[in-house]
Amino acid sequence: MTERIFNFSAGPATLPLAVLEEAQQEFLNYKGSGMSVIEMSHRSKEYEAINAGTESLIKELLGLDDDYRVLFLQGGASTQFAMIPMNFLGQDQKADYILTGSWAEKAQKEAAKLGQTHIAATTKEGNYVRIPQPEEIHRSENSAYIHITSNNTIFGTQWHSFPEFGNIPLIADMSSDILSKPFDASKFALIYAGAQKNLGPSGVTVVIIRQDMIEQGNKNIPTMLRYETHSKNNSLYNTPPSFSVYMVGLVAKWIKNQGGLAAIAKHNEEKAALIYDAIDNSGGFYTGHAEKDSRSLMNITFRLPNEELEKEFNSEATRRGLNGLKGHRSVGGMRASIYNAMPREGCQALADFMREFQNQKG
Ligand SMILES: *Cc1c(COP(=O)(O)O)cnc(C)c1O
C-alpha cells in the first residue's frame, strides 16, 4: 500500500493529514531545540509551552474561562470510570448514571464497586438504539453527580442536546465526540475523553474540570488518583505522555484553523449525511442500528441483509482502501467511524461504494 487509505476505525483513529505532516516536519528538530519532542524533558521550557498552549487552546475552543482546568492524564477513559467516584462519591450519596451503551455500563459498574449508584435512565431494552427522553430520567435524592456518555461509540447514538440538572454536577464521557460540535461546556462539572478517537494518539486522557470540583475531591485516596494533584502541578506531577499531548495540541490548532467548532460541526453534519442517505435510500438493503433522532455523527452503525453479505462488504471495502468498517460484536454489521479528521472524500467514497455494492448484490 503506497497511498493512504480511508481509515474508519473506531480508535485509535484517523488523524488530519496536515497534523501528521506537521509532526513529521518537526519530528527530528522541534523548533530549533535540536531534538524531538519525543526525547525532550517534560521539565524543559519547550515542553512547558506545549503543555500550557494545549490547555489554553482547548479552553479557547470550548469557550471556557479560568473556572476550568484542562488536565492531561494517563490510564485512558477507563481509569476515569474509577477516578470520578473515588473523588466525588461520598458515603451517604448516590452517583446517578444514564446508561446509553457499553461504555456507560462500564462506568457505572466501576462506580458501584466504590459506592452507591443509581440508574437514572437506561435504553438497554432494544439494544441501545436511542438516547432517553428528558422525562425518562429519574434522579436519586442525594445525588453526588450525574454521569452521561455523550456519544455511544459502539451503538452509534449521540446526545444532540444535553438535559438540565440544576446544581447537580454533570459529568460526561465525551471520548468519541469531544470537539466535534459547539455546546455549552460551562454546564459540565467534568468532561473526559481518551484522546485516541477525536483528539490525537492514544496515551493521554483529556480531563476538563471545574475548579470547585478539584477542591471538593476526596483527599484520602492515592496521590495519582486525585485531580488536585494534577491540577496543582499543571499535569506535570509525574512524567506526562508528552508526545501525545503535543499531538493533541496540533489537532486543537488544526480545529481552530478549520474555523473552530461551528465549522467542524457543519463539516461533520455534511459528512454523516452522505452515509446516512446511502442507508435511507437503499430501500431496506442497509438498515441503521440507531433510531433516527439519536443517530451519531461520529459512529454510523448499520447492517446488511445477512452476515454473508456483511463479510463480503467488509472485504471488498478493504480491498478498495476503505478500512476498519467491521462493527463491534455486540451490534454486528458495520460501523463507520467518521471523527473530525475523516475527510469528506472518505465519506463520499464509502457512500459510493455502498450504492455500488447494493446494485450488485441487492
Ligand atoms: C473508547 C471509549 C472509552 C475507553 O477509552 P480508553 O481510553 O480505551 O479507556 C470510553 N468511553 C467511550 C465513550 C469510548 O468511546
Short mmCIF file of C-alpha atoms and ligand atoms in Angstrom, two decimals:
data_model
loop_
_atom_site.label_atom_id
_atom_site.label_comp_id
_atom_site.label_asym_id
_atom_site.label_seq_id
_atom_site.Cartn_x
_atom_site.Cartn_y
_atom_site.Cartn_z
CA MET A 1 0.00 0.00 0.00
CA THR A 2 1.72 3.17 -1.14
CA GLU A 3 -1.21 5.54 -0.74
CA ARG A 4 -3.04 6.41 2.44
CA ILE A 5 -6.32 4.60 2.94
CA PHE A 6 -9.55 5.91 4.42
CA ASN A 7 -9.43 4.56 7.96
CA PHE A 8 -12.89 4.15 9.51
CA SER A 9 -11.52 2.53 12.66
CA ALA A 10 -13.22 3.45 15.97
CA GLY A 11 -9.95 4.22 17.74
CA PRO A 12 -7.07 4.75 17.57
CA ALA A 13 -8.43 6.53 14.55
CA THR A 14 -7.51 8.62 11.57
CA LEU A 15 -5.77 11.95 12.23
CA PRO A 16 -5.71 15.03 9.98
CA LEU A 17 -3.06 14.61 7.31
CA ALA A 18 -1.93 18.19 7.86
CA VAL A 19 -1.26 17.36 11.52
CA LEU A 20 0.73 14.24 10.68
CA GLU A 21 2.78 16.23 8.19
CA GLU A 22 3.46 18.99 10.68
CA ALA A 23 4.58 16.43 13.27
CA GLN A 24 6.75 14.75 10.66
CA GLN A 25 8.32 18.01 9.66
CA GLU A 26 9.17 18.91 13.28
CA PHE A 27 9.97 15.39 14.37
CA LEU A 28 13.76 15.46 14.35
CA ASN A 29 14.33 19.00 15.49
CA TYR A 30 11.48 20.71 17.30
CA LYS A 31 11.57 24.48 16.69
CA GLY A 32 15.36 24.64 16.69
CA SER A 33 15.75 22.80 20.02
CA GLY A 34 17.99 20.25 18.30
CA MET A 35 15.83 17.36 19.47
CA SER A 36 12.47 15.70 19.01
CA VAL A 37 9.54 16.38 21.34
CA ILE A 38 9.60 12.64 22.00
CA GLU A 39 13.09 12.96 23.54
CA MET A 40 12.58 16.17 25.43
CA SER A 41 12.46 16.62 29.22
CA HIS A 42 8.97 17.36 30.45
CA ARG A 43 10.61 20.00 32.66
CA SER A 44 12.02 21.87 29.67
CA LYS A 45 10.81 25.31 28.62
CA GLU A 46 9.76 23.93 25.24
CA TYR A 47 7.61 21.21 26.73
CA GLU A 48 6.04 23.51 29.30
CA ALA A 49 4.99 25.75 26.42
CA ILE A 50 3.45 22.80 24.59
CA ASN A 51 1.59 21.73 27.74
CA ALA A 52 0.27 25.20 28.58
CA GLY A 53 -0.51 26.01 24.94
CA THR A 54 -2.55 22.84 24.53
CA GLU A 55 -4.56 23.56 27.66
CA SER A 56 -5.36 27.10 26.57
CA LEU A 57 -6.27 26.08 23.01
CA ILE A 58 -8.78 23.51 24.27
CA LYS A 59 -10.29 26.05 26.64
CA GLU A 60 -10.47 28.60 23.84
CA LEU A 61 -12.24 26.15 21.51
CA LEU A 62 -14.77 25.33 24.23
CA GLY A 63 -15.21 28.94 25.30
CA LEU A 64 -14.13 28.19 28.88
CA ASP A 65 -12.53 30.65 31.29
CA ASP A 66 -10.32 30.32 34.37
CA ASP A 67 -13.08 28.47 36.22
CA TYR A 68 -11.84 25.39 34.40
CA ARG A 69 -8.62 23.41 34.08
CA VAL A 70 -7.67 21.01 31.32
CA LEU A 71 -5.61 18.10 32.62
CA PHE A 72 -3.59 15.56 30.64
CA LEU A 73 -3.76 12.22 32.44
CA GLN A 74 -3.00 8.59 31.71
CA GLY A 75 -4.89 5.33 32.08
CA GLY A 76 -7.47 6.08 29.39
CA ALA A 77 -11.12 7.00 29.79
CA SER A 78 -11.41 3.66 31.61
CA THR A 79 -9.39 4.96 34.56
CA GLN A 80 -11.77 7.93 34.78
CA PHE A 81 -14.58 5.42 35.37
CA ALA A 82 -12.96 4.78 38.78
CA MET A 83 -11.30 8.12 39.44
CA ILE A 84 -14.60 10.04 39.27
CA PRO A 85 -16.40 8.08 42.00
CA MET A 86 -13.21 7.90 44.09
CA ASN A 87 -13.04 11.68 44.11
CA PHE A 88 -16.69 12.68 44.25
CA LEU A 89 -18.93 9.90 45.57
CA GLY A 90 -19.50 10.36 49.30
CA GLN A 91 -20.65 7.58 51.64
CA ASP A 92 -24.20 8.77 52.10
CA GLN A 93 -24.65 9.78 48.48
CA LYS A 94 -25.58 8.11 45.24
CA ALA A 95 -23.99 8.56 41.85
CA ASP A 96 -26.56 8.76 39.05
CA TYR A 97 -25.75 7.07 35.77
CA ILE A 98 -27.64 7.23 32.50
CA LEU A 99 -26.98 4.03 30.58
CA THR A 100 -26.86 4.50 26.81
CA GLY A 101 -24.34 1.82 25.89
CA SER A 102 -21.46 -0.43 26.90
CA TRP A 103 -19.12 2.38 27.98
CA ALA A 104 -21.78 3.92 30.19
CA GLU A 105 -22.39 0.48 31.73
CA LYS A 106 -18.69 0.07 32.42
CA ALA A 107 -18.53 3.50 34.07
CA GLN A 108 -21.50 2.64 36.32
CA LYS A 109 -20.13 -0.80 37.26
CA GLU A 110 -16.84 0.72 38.30
CA ALA A 111 -18.59 3.31 40.48
CA ALA A 112 -20.72 0.57 42.05
CA LYS A 113 -17.51 -1.02 43.38
CA LEU A 114 -16.74 2.17 45.25
CA GLY A 115 -20.11 3.37 46.50
CA GLN A 116 -23.81 3.53 45.77
CA THR A 117 -25.04 4.14 42.26
CA HIS A 118 -28.46 4.75 40.81
CA ILE A 119 -29.52 4.10 37.22
CA ALA A 120 -31.31 7.31 36.36
CA ALA A 121 -32.34 6.03 32.93
CA THR A 122 -31.41 3.24 30.57
CA THR A 123 -32.17 2.40 26.97
CA LYS A 124 -30.69 -1.10 27.14
CA GLU A 125 -34.04 -2.59 26.15
CA GLY A 126 -33.88 -2.78 22.38
CA ASN A 127 -30.06 -2.86 22.50
CA TYR A 128 -29.35 0.83 22.98
CA VAL A 129 -30.91 2.16 19.79
CA ARG A 130 -31.62 5.58 21.28
CA ILE A 131 -30.91 8.29 23.86
CA PRO A 132 -33.54 8.63 26.62
CA GLN A 133 -36.09 11.46 26.59
CA PRO A 134 -35.73 14.02 29.41
CA GLU A 135 -38.91 12.73 31.10
CA GLU A 136 -37.46 9.22 31.31
CA ILE A 137 -34.64 10.41 33.56
CA HIS A 138 -35.21 9.96 37.30
CA ARG A 139 -32.52 11.27 39.59
CA SER A 140 -31.77 9.98 43.07
CA GLU A 141 -32.42 12.21 46.06
CA ASN A 142 -28.93 12.78 47.29
CA SER A 143 -27.04 12.67 44.07
CA ALA A 144 -23.26 13.26 44.11
CA TYR A 145 -23.22 13.76 40.35
CA ILE A 146 -24.93 12.60 37.20
CA HIS A 147 -22.91 10.82 34.53
CA ILE A 148 -23.70 10.60 30.83
CA THR A 149 -21.88 9.29 27.75
CA SER A 150 -22.29 11.95 25.08
CA ASN A 151 -21.61 9.67 22.12
CA ASN A 152 -22.00 5.91 22.18
CA THR A 153 -19.13 4.70 20.06
CA ILE A 154 -20.31 1.09 19.84
CA PHE A 155 -24.04 1.60 19.21
CA GLY A 156 -23.78 4.77 17.12
CA THR A 157 -26.04 7.05 19.13
CA GLN A 158 -25.37 10.58 20.39
CA TRP A 159 -26.98 13.15 22.66
CA HIS A 160 -27.99 16.08 20.42
CA SER A 161 -28.99 18.29 23.32
CA PHE A 162 -27.99 17.87 26.92
CA PRO A 163 -30.54 17.66 29.74
CA GLU A 164 -30.60 20.20 32.57
CA PHE A 165 -29.87 19.03 36.09
CA GLY A 166 -29.68 22.27 38.04
CA ASN A 167 -26.88 22.29 40.59
CA ILE A 168 -26.03 18.60 40.46
CA PRO A 169 -22.59 18.22 38.89
CA LEU A 170 -22.95 16.93 35.36
CA ILE A 171 -20.11 14.66 34.24
CA ALA A 172 -19.69 13.41 30.69
CA ASP A 173 -17.59 10.83 28.94
CA MET A 174 -17.02 12.57 25.60
CA SER A 175 -14.33 10.20 24.35
CA SER A 176 -15.82 9.84 20.90
CA ASP A 177 -17.31 13.27 20.16
CA ILE A 178 -15.27 15.86 22.04
CA LEU A 179 -14.55 18.99 19.98
CA SER A 180 -16.86 17.79 17.19
CA LYS A 181 -19.52 20.50 17.66
CA PRO A 182 -20.23 23.60 19.74
CA PHE A 183 -22.01 23.06 23.06
CA ASP A 184 -22.22 24.88 26.38
CA ALA A 185 -19.25 23.31 28.17
CA SER A 186 -19.85 25.52 31.20
CA LYS A 187 -22.86 23.31 32.07
CA PHE A 188 -20.46 20.48 32.87
CA ALA A 189 -18.55 19.90 36.09
CA LEU A 190 -16.19 17.46 34.40
CA ILE A 191 -15.69 16.21 30.86
CA TYR A 192 -13.25 13.45 30.00
CA ALA A 193 -12.05 11.83 26.81
CA GLY A 194 -9.45 9.30 25.78
CA ALA A 195 -7.57 11.14 23.03
CA GLN A 196 -7.38 8.32 20.53
CA LYS A 197 -10.75 8.93 18.86
CA ASN A 198 -11.18 12.62 18.19
CA LEU A 199 -8.13 14.34 19.67
CA GLY A 200 -4.89 12.62 18.81
CA PRO A 201 -2.94 9.46 19.53
CA SER A 202 -3.58 7.07 22.41
CA GLY A 203 -1.79 7.53 25.71
CA VAL A 204 -3.39 10.69 27.02
CA THR A 205 -6.80 11.31 28.57
CA VAL A 206 -8.06 14.87 28.49
CA VAL A 207 -9.99 15.91 31.60
CA ILE A 208 -11.77 19.27 31.62
CA ILE A 209 -12.70 20.04 35.19
CA ARG A 210 -14.34 22.94 37.01
CA GLN A 211 -12.18 24.42 39.77
CA ASP A 212 -14.71 23.83 42.57
CA MET A 213 -14.75 20.12 41.74
CA ILE A 214 -10.99 19.96 42.13
CA GLU A 215 -11.30 21.40 45.62
CA GLN A 216 -14.17 19.07 46.54
CA GLY A 217 -12.29 15.89 45.60
CA ASN A 218 -11.63 13.26 48.27
CA LYS A 219 -8.20 13.84 49.86
CA ASN A 220 -7.80 10.31 51.26
CA ILE A 221 -7.09 8.49 48.04
CA PRO A 222 -3.79 7.74 46.28
CA THR A 223 -1.95 10.84 45.10
CA MET A 224 -2.04 9.93 41.41
CA LEU A 225 -5.81 9.45 41.52
CA ARG A 226 -6.57 12.93 42.84
CA TYR A 227 -7.46 15.65 40.34
CA GLU A 228 -5.97 18.19 42.70
CA THR A 229 -2.51 16.61 42.37
CA HIS A 230 -2.57 17.07 38.62
CA SER A 231 -4.16 20.49 38.70
CA LYS A 232 -1.65 21.89 41.18
CA ASN A 233 1.20 20.56 39.08
CA ASN A 234 -0.18 21.58 35.67
CA SER A 235 -0.35 17.90 34.66
CA LEU A 236 3.37 17.62 35.38
CA TYR A 237 3.28 15.83 38.74
CA ASN A 238 4.88 12.82 37.10
CA THR A 239 6.14 12.25 33.56
CA PRO A 240 3.23 13.00 31.24
CA PRO A 241 2.61 11.29 27.88
CA SER A 242 4.42 14.24 26.34
CA PHE A 243 4.36 13.30 22.68
CA SER A 244 0.63 12.54 22.83
CA VAL A 245 -0.05 15.90 24.49
CA TYR A 246 1.96 17.61 21.75
CA MET A 247 -0.14 15.85 19.11
CA VAL A 248 -3.38 16.86 20.86
CA GLY A 249 -2.10 20.44 20.68
CA LEU A 250 -1.52 20.14 16.93
CA VAL A 251 -5.03 18.70 16.46
CA ALA A 252 -6.56 21.53 18.52
CA LYS A 253 -4.69 24.08 16.40
CA TRP A 254 -5.94 22.33 13.27
CA ILE A 255 -9.54 22.59 14.54
CA LYS A 256 -9.05 26.28 15.20
CA ASN A 257 -7.67 26.75 11.68
CA GLN A 258 -10.72 24.96 10.24
CA GLY A 259 -12.84 27.72 11.77
CA GLY A 260 -13.44 26.26 15.24
CA LEU A 261 -16.22 24.04 16.48
CA ALA A 262 -19.05 25.59 14.46
CA ALA A 263 -17.21 25.00 11.19
CA ILE A 264 -16.19 21.48 12.25
CA ALA A 265 -19.80 20.68 13.17
CA LYS A 266 -21.11 21.79 9.78
CA HIS A 267 -18.50 19.65 8.08
CA ASN A 268 -19.37 16.68 10.32
CA GLU A 269 -23.08 17.02 9.55
CA GLU A 270 -22.44 17.02 5.82
CA LYS A 271 -20.13 14.03 6.05
CA ALA A 272 -22.58 11.95 8.11
CA ALA A 273 -25.47 12.86 5.78
CA LEU A 274 -23.63 11.29 2.84
CA ILE A 275 -23.59 7.90 4.57
CA TYR A 276 -26.99 8.10 6.27
CA ASP A 277 -28.51 8.99 2.89
CA ALA A 278 -26.98 5.86 1.40
CA ILE A 279 -28.64 3.86 4.19
CA ASP A 280 -32.02 5.62 3.98
CA ASN A 281 -32.21 5.46 0.20
CA SER A 282 -31.31 1.78 -0.02
CA GLY A 283 -34.89 0.51 0.15
CA GLY A 284 -34.05 -1.55 3.22
CA PHE A 285 -30.85 -3.16 1.91
CA TYR A 286 -28.95 -1.26 4.60
CA THR A 287 -30.59 -0.78 8.00
CA GLY A 288 -29.29 1.66 10.60
CA HIS A 289 -28.98 0.47 14.20
CA ALA A 290 -29.83 3.81 15.83
CA GLU A 291 -33.24 5.48 15.80
CA LYS A 292 -33.10 8.49 13.51
CA ASP A 293 -33.23 11.24 16.11
CA SER A 294 -30.50 9.58 18.18
CA ARG A 295 -28.10 8.99 15.30
CA SER A 296 -24.44 9.71 15.91
CA LEU A 297 -22.50 11.96 13.56
CA MET A 298 -19.30 10.19 14.65
CA ASN A 299 -20.03 6.44 14.50
CA ILE A 300 -22.51 5.17 11.93
CA THR A 301 -23.75 1.63 12.61
CA PHE A 302 -25.66 -0.35 10.01
CA ARG A 303 -26.44 -3.86 8.91
CA LEU A 304 -26.81 -5.66 5.58
CA PRO A 305 -29.44 -8.34 4.84
CA ASN A 306 -27.24 -11.17 6.18
CA GLU A 307 -23.85 -11.90 7.69
CA GLU A 308 -22.55 -13.41 4.49
CA LEU A 309 -23.11 -10.11 2.67
CA GLU A 310 -21.60 -8.20 5.60
CA LYS A 311 -18.39 -10.22 5.31
CA GLU A 312 -18.28 -9.65 1.58
CA PHE A 313 -18.97 -5.94 2.02
CA ASN A 314 -16.14 -5.62 4.50
CA SER A 315 -13.56 -7.45 2.43
CA GLU A 316 -14.47 -5.67 -0.80
CA ALA A 317 -14.38 -2.31 1.01
CA THR A 318 -10.95 -3.10 2.46
CA ARG A 319 -9.69 -4.04 -1.00
CA ARG A 320 -10.63 -0.51 -2.09
CA GLY A 321 -8.88 1.22 0.75
CA LEU A 322 -11.95 1.69 2.95
CA ASN A 323 -10.70 0.11 6.17
CA GLY A 324 -11.90 -0.60 9.68
CA LEU A 325 -15.62 -0.96 8.86
CA LYS A 326 -16.36 -4.17 10.75
CA GLY A 327 -18.84 -3.41 13.51
CA HIS A 328 -18.49 -4.21 17.19
CA ARG A 329 -19.60 -7.76 18.05
CA SER A 330 -22.39 -6.52 20.35
CA VAL A 331 -24.16 -4.77 17.45
CA GLY A 332 -22.87 -6.73 14.45
CA GLY A 333 -22.82 -5.41 10.91
CA MET A 334 -20.77 -2.38 10.00
CA ARG A 335 -19.56 0.71 11.79
CA ALA A 336 -18.10 3.71 10.01
CA SER A 337 -16.26 5.96 12.45
CA ILE A 338 -16.04 9.38 10.86
CA TYR A 339 -14.48 11.60 13.50
CA ASN A 340 -13.36 15.20 12.84
CA ALA A 341 -10.31 14.06 10.90
CA MET A 342 -12.13 11.86 8.39
CA PRO A 343 -12.22 13.91 5.19
CA ARG A 344 -15.43 14.36 3.24
CA GLU A 345 -13.84 12.39 0.38
CA GLY A 346 -13.69 9.33 2.64
CA CYS A 347 -17.41 9.56 3.41
CA GLN A 348 -18.21 10.12 -0.26
CA ALA A 349 -16.09 7.10 -1.25
CA LEU A 350 -17.91 4.93 1.31
CA ALA A 351 -21.36 6.15 0.21
CA ASP A 352 -20.46 5.49 -3.45
CA PHE A 353 -19.21 2.03 -2.57
CA MET A 354 -22.41 1.29 -0.60
CA ARG A 355 -24.57 2.13 -3.63
CA GLU A 356 -22.40 0.12 -5.96
CA PHE A 357 -22.37 -2.91 -3.66
CA GLN A 358 -26.15 -2.73 -3.32
CA ASN A 359 -26.62 -2.53 -7.10
CA GLN A 360 -24.51 -5.66 -7.48
CA LYS A 361 -25.95 -7.73 -4.65
CA GLY A 362 -29.33 -6.23 -3.81
C1 LIG B 1 -13.15 4.19 23.63
C2 LIG B 1 -14.04 4.67 24.71
C3 LIG B 1 -13.71 4.50 26.06
C4 LIG B 1 -12.48 3.76 26.52
O1 LIG B 1 -11.37 4.54 26.35
P1 LIG B 1 -9.92 4.07 26.84
O2 LIG B 1 -9.13 5.31 26.65
O3 LIG B 1 -9.52 2.92 25.96
O4 LIG B 1 -10.03 3.64 28.26
C5 LIG B 1 -14.58 5.02 27.00
N1 LIG B 1 -15.70 5.67 26.64
C6 LIG B 1 -16.04 5.85 25.36
C7 LIG B 1 -17.30 6.59 25.02
C8 LIG B 1 -15.22 5.35 24.34
O5 LIG B 1 -15.56 5.53 23.07
#
